[in-house]
PDB file of C-alpha atoms in Angstrom:
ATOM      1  CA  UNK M  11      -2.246  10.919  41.267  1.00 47.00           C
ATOM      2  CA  UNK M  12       1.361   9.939  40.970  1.00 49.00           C
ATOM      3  CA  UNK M  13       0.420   7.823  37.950  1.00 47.00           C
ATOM      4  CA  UNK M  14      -1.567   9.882  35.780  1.00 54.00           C
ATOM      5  CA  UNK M  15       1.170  12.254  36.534  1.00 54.00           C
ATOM      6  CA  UNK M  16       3.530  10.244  34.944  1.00 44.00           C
ATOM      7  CA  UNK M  17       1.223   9.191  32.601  1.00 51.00           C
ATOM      8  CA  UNK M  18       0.784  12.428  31.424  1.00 54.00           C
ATOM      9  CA  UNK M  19       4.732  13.447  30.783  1.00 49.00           C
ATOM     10  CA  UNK M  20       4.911  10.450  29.109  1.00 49.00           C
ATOM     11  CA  UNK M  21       2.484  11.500  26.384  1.00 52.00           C
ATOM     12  CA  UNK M  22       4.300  14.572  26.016  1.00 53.00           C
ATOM     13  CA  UNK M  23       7.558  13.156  25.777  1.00 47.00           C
ATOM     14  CA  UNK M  24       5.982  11.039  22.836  1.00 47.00           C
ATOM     15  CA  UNK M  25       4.418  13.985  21.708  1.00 54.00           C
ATOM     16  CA  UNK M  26       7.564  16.003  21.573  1.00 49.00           C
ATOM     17  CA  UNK M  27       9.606  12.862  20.134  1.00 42.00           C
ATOM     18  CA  UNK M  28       6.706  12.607  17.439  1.00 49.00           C
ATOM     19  CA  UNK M  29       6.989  16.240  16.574  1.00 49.00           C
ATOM     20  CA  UNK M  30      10.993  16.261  16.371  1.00 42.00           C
ATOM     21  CA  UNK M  31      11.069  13.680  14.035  1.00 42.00           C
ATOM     22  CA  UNK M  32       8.435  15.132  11.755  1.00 52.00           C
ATOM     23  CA  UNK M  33      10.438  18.362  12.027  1.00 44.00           C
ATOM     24  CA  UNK M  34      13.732  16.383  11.080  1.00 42.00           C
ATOM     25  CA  UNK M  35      11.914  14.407   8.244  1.00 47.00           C
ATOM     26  CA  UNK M  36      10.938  18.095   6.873  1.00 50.00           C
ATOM     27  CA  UNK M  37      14.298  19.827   6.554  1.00 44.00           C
ATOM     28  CA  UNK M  38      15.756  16.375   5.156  1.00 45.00           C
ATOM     29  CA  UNK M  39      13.193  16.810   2.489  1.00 52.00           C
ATOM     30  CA  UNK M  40      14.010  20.370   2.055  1.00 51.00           C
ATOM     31  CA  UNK M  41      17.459  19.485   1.565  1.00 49.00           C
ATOM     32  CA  UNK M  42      16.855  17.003  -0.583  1.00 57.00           C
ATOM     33  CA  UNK M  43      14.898  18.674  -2.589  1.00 60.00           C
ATOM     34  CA  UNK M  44      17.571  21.339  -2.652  1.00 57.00           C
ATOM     35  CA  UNK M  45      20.163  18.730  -3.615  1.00 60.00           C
ATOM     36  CA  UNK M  46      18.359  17.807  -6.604  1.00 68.00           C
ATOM     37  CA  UNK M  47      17.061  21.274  -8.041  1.00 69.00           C
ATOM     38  CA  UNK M  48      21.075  22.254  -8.103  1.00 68.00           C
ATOM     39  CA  UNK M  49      22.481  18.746  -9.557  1.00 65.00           C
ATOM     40  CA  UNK M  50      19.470  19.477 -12.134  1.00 70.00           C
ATOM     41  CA  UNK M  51      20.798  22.806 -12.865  1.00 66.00           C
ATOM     42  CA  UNK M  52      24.664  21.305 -13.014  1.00 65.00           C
ATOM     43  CA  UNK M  53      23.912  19.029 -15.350  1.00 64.00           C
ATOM     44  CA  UNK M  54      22.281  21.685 -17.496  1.00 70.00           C
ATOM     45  CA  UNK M  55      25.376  23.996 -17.157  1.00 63.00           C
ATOM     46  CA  UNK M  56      28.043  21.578 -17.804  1.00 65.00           C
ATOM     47  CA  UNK M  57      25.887  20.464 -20.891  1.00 63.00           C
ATOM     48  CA  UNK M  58      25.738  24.237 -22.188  1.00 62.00           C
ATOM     49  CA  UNK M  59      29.132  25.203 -21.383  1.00 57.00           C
ATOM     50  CA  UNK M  60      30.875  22.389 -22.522  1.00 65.00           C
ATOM     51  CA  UNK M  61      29.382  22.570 -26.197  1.00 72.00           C
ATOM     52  CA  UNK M  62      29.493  19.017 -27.159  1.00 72.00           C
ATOM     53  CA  UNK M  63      29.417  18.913 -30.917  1.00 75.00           C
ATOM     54  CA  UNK M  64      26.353  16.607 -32.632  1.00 80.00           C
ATOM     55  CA  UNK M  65      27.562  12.978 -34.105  1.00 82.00           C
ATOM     56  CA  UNK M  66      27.542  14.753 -37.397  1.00 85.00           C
ATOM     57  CA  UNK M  67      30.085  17.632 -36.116  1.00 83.00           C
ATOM     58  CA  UNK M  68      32.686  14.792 -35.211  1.00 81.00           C
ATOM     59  CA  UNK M  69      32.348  13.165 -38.276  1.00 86.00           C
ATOM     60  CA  UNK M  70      33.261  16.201 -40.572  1.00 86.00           C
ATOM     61  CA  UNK M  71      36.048  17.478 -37.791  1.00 81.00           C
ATOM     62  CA  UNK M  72      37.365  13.374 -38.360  1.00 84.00           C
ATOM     63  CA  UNK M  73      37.489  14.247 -42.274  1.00 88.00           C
ATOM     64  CA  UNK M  74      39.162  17.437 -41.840  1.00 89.00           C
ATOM     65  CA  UNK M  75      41.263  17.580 -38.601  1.00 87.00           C
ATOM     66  CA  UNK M  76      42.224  14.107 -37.433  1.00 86.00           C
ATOM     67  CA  UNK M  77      44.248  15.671 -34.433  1.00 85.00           C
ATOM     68  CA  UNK M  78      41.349  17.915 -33.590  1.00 82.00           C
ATOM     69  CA  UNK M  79      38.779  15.452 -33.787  1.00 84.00           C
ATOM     70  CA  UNK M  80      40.956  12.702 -31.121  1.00 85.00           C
ATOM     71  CA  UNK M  81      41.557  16.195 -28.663  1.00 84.00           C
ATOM     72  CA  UNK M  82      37.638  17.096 -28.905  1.00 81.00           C
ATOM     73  CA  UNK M  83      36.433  13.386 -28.554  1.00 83.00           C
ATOM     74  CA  UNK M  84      38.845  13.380 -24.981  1.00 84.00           C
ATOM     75  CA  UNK M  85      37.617  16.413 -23.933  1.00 82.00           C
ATOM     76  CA  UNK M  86      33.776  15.265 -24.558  1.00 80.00           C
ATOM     77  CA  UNK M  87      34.391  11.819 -22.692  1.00 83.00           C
ATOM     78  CA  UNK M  88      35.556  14.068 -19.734  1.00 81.00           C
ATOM     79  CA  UNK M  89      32.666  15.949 -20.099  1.00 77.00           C
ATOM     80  CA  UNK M  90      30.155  12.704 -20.382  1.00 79.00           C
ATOM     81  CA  UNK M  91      32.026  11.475 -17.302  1.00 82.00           C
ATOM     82  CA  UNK M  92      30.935  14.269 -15.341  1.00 75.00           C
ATOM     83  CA  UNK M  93      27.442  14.154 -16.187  1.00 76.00           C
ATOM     84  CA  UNK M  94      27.311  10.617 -15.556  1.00 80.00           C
ATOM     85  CA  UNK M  95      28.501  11.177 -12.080  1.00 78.00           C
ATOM     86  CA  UNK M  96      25.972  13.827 -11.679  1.00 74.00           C
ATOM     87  CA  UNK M  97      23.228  11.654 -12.779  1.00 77.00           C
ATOM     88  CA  UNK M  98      24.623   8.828 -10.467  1.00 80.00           C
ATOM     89  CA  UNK M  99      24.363  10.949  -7.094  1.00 76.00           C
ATOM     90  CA  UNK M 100      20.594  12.075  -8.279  1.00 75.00           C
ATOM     91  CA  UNK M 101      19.695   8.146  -8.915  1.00 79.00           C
ATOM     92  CA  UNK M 102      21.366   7.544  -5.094  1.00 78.00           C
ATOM     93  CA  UNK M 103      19.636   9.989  -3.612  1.00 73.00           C
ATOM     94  CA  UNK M 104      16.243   9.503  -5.835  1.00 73.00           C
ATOM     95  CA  UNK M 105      17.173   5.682  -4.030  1.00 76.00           C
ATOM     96  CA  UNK M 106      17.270   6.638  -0.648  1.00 72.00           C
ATOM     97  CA  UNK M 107      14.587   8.425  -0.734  1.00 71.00           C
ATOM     98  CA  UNK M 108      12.098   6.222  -2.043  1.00 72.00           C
ATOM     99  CA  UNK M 109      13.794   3.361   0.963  1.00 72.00           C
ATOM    100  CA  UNK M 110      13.087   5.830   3.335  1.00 68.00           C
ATOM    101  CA  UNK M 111       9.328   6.343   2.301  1.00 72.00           C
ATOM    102  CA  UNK M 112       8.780   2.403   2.235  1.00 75.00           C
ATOM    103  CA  UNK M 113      10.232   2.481   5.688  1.00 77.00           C
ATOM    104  CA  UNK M 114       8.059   5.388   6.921  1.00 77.00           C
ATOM    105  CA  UNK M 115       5.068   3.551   5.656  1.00 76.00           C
ATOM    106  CA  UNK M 116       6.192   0.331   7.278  1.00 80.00           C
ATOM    107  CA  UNK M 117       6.352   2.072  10.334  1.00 81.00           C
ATOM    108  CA  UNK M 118       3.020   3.624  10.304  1.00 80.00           C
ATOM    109  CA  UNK M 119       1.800   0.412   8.879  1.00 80.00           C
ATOM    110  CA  UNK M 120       3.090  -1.376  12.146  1.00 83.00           C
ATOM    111  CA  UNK M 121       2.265   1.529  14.613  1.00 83.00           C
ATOM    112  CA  UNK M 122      -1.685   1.338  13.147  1.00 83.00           C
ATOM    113  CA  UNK M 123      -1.370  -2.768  14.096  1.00 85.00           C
ATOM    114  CA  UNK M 124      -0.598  -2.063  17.183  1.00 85.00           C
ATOM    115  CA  UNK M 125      -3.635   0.419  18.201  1.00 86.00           C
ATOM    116  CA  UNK M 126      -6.145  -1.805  15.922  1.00 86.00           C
ATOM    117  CA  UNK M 127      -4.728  -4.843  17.514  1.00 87.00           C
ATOM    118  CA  UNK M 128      -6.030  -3.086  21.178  1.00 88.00           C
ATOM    119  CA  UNK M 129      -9.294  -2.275  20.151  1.00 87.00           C
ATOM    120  CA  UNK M 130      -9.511  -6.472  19.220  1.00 88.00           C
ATOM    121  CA  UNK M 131      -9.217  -5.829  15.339  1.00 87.00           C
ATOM    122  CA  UNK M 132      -7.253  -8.057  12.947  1.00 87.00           C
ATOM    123  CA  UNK M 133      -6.440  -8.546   9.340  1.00 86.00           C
ATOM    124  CA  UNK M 134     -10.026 -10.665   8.793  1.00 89.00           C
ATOM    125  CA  UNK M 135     -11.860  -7.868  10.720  1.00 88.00           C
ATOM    126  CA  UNK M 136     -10.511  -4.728   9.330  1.00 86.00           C
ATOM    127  CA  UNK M 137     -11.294  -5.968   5.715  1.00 86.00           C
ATOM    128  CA  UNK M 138     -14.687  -6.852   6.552  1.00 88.00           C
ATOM    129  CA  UNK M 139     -15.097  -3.039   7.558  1.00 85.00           C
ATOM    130  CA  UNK M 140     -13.506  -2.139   4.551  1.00 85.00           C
ATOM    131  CA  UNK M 141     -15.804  -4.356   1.923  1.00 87.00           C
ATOM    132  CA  UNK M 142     -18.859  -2.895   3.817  1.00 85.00           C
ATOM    133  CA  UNK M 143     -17.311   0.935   3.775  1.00 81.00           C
ATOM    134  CA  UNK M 144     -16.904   0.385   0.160  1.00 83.00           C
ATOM    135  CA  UNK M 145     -19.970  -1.265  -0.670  1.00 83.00           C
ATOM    136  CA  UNK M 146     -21.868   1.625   1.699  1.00 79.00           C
ATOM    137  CA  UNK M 147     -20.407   4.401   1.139  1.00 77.00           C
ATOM    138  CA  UNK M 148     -18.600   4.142  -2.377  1.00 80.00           C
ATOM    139  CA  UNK M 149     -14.804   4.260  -1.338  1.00 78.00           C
ATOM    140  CA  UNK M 150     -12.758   2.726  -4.423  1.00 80.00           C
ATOM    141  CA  UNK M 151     -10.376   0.065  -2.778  1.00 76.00           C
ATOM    142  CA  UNK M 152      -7.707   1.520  -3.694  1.00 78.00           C
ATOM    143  CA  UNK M 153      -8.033   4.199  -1.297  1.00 78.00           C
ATOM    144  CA  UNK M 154      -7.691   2.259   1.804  1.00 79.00           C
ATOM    145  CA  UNK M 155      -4.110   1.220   0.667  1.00 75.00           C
ATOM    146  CA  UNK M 156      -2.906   4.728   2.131  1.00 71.00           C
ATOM    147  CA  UNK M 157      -5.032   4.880   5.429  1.00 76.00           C
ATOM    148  CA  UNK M 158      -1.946   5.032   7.708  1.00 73.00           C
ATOM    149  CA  UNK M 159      -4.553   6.483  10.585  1.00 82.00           C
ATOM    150  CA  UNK M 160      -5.733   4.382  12.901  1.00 84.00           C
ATOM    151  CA  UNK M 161      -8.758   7.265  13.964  1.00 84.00           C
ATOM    152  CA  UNK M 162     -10.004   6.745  10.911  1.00 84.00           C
ATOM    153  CA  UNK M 163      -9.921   2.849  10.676  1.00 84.00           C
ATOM    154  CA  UNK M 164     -12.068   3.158  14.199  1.00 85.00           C
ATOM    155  CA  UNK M 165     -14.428   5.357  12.697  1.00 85.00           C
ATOM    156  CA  UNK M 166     -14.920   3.491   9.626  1.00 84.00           C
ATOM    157  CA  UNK M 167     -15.601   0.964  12.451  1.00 86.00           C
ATOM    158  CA  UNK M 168     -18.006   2.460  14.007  1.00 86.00           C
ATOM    159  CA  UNK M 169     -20.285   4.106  11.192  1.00 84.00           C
ATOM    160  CA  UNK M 170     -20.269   0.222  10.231  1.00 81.00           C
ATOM    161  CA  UNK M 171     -20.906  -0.484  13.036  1.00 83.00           C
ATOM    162  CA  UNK M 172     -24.009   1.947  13.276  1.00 83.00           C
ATOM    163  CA  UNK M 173     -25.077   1.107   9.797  1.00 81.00           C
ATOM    164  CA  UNK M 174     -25.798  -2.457  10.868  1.00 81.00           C
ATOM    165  CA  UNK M 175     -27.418  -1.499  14.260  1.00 82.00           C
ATOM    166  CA  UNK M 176     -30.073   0.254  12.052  1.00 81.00           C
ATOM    167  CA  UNK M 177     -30.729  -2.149   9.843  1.00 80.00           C
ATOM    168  CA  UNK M 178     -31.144  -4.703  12.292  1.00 83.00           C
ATOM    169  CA  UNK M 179     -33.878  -2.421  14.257  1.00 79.00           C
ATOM    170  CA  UNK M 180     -35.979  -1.897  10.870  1.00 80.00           C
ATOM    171  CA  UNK M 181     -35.420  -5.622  10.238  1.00 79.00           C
ATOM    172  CA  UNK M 182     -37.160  -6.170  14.088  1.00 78.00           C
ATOM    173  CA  UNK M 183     -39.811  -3.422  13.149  1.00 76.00           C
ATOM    174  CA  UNK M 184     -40.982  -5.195   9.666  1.00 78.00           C
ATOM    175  CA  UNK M 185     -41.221  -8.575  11.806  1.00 78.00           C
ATOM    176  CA  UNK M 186     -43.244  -7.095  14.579  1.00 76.00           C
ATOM    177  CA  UNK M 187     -46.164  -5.246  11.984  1.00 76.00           C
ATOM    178  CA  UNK M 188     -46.248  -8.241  10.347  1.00 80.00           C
ATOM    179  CA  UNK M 189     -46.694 -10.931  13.250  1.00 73.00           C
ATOM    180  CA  UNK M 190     -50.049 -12.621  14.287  1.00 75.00           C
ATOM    181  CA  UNK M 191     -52.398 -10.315  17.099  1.00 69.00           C
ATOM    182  CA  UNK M 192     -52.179 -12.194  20.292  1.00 61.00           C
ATOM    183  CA  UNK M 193     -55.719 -12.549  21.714  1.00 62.00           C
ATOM    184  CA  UNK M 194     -56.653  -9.325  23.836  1.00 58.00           C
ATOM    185  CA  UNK M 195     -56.757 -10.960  27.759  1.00 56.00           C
ATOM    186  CA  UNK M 196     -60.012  -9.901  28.759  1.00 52.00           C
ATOM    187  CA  UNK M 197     -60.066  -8.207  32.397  1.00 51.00           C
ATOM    188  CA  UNK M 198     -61.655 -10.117  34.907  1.00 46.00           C
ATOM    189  CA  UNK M 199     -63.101  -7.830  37.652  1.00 50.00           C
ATOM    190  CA  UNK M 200     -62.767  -8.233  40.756  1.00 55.00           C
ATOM    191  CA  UNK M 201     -65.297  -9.347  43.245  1.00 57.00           C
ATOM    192  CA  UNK M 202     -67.229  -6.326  45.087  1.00 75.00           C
ATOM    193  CA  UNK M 203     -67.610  -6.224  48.723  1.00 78.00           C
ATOM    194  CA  UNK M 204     -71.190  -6.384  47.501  1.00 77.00           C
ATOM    195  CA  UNK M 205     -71.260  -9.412  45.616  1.00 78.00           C
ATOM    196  CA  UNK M 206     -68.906 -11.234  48.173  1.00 79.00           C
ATOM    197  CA  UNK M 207     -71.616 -10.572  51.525  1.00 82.00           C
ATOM    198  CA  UNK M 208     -74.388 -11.535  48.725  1.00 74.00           C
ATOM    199  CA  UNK M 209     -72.934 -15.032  47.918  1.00 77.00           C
ATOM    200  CA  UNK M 210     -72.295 -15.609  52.091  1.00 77.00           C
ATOM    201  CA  UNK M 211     -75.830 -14.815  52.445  1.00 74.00           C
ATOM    202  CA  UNK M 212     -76.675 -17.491  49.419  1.00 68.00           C
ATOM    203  CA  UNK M 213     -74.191 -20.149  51.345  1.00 71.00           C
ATOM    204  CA  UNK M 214     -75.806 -19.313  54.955  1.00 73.00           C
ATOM    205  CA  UNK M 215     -79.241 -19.957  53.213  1.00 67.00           C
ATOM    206  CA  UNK M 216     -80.201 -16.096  54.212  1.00 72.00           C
ATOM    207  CA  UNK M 217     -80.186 -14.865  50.692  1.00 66.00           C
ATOM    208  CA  UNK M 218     -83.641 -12.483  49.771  1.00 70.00           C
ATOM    209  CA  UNK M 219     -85.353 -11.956  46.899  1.00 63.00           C
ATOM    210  CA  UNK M 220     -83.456  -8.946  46.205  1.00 71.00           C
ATOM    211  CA  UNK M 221     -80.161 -10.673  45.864  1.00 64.00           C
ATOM    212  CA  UNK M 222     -81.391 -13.236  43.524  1.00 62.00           C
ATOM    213  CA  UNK M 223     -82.345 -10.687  41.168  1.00 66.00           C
ATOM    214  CA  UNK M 224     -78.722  -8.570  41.945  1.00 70.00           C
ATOM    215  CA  UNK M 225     -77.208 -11.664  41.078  1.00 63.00           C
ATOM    216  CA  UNK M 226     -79.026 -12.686  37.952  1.00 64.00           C
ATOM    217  CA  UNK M 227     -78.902  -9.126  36.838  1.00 64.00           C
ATOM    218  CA  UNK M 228     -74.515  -9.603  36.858  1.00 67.00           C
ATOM    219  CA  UNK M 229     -74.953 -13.091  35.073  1.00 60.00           C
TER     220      UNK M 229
END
């Protein structure tokens, strides 16, 4: 009792840990996602209000206001160099992002292992069930590159499994119609009390005429 108590807090304490993390994963997205909506809308201000002038603009302020054109080609390097580190955080965090993911699917990746590995699957196994799922059941390859699931691995497993199973029992059917008859084993009856006081009275040399002709009648 004592151990499937403990057993049983301990699945909610993974439970619990599972759903905190999946809850923490969320609002990091959110944030992220937040992060990037309002560096994309930065960059699009800073480019508006700034009103860089076109390579052609430069060249006719050059011509006609030297002193102008070195003030406005500062101010626009400013400018560039605040875009550029706008574009630099979104690339860092774009980065990160796509890290974390590998590492999220390296982690399911493992965790799957590790439930396949008790149920006596490996690497050899599991893409055996795979090359009959797809050859079964039409699944493109490609599609079993994100089965992070272990459930459905097992089930895959087992409709394999089942698949087989069936063809194995029609294979044993087809055999059986088409195998040789054994001869029929003809009953033998047995003896009647009759017959066996008849032959006693045929061995004690008492036998009458009537029990010749019973006994030539059952020959």
């Amino acid at each position: 009792m004592r151990h499937a108590d403990y057993t049983r807090k301990t699945q909610e304490l993974s439970q619990r840990e599972t759903q905190a993390v999946e809850v923490v994963k969320s609002e990091v997205g959110k944030a992220r996602a937040h992060y990037e909506e309002r560096a994309q809308l930065a960059m699009a201000a800073v480019q508006q209000l700034a009103g860089l002038k076109t390579p052609e603009q430069m060249l006719a302020l050059a011509q006609t206001d030297p002193a102008g054109y070195v003030a406005e080609q500062a101010r626009q390097q400013q400018v560039h160099m605040v875009l550029q580190g706008i574009q630099q955080g979104l690339q860092q965090e774009r980065q990160q992002q796509s890290q974390m993911t590998e590492q999220e699917q390296a982690q399911k990746f493992s965790q799957a292992w590790g439930v396949l590995g008790q149920h006596g699957l490996d690497k050899p196994k599991l893409a055996a069930i795979y090359e009959s799922a797809s050859k079964n059941y039409g699944f493109a390859k490609e599609q079993f590159a994100t089965v992070y699931d272990p459930k459905l691995v097992l089930m895959m497993r087992d409709a394999v499994a089942y698949r087989e199973l069936q063809a194995k029992v029609k294979d044993a059917k087809e055999k059986a119609a088409t195998a040789p008859r054994l001869p029929t084993r003809q009953n033998v009856q047995p003896a009647t009390q009759a017959q066996q006081r008849r032959e006693a009275r045929f061995k004690s040399g008492r036998a009458s005429l009537k029990d010749l002709a019973a006994h030539l009648a059952n020959t």
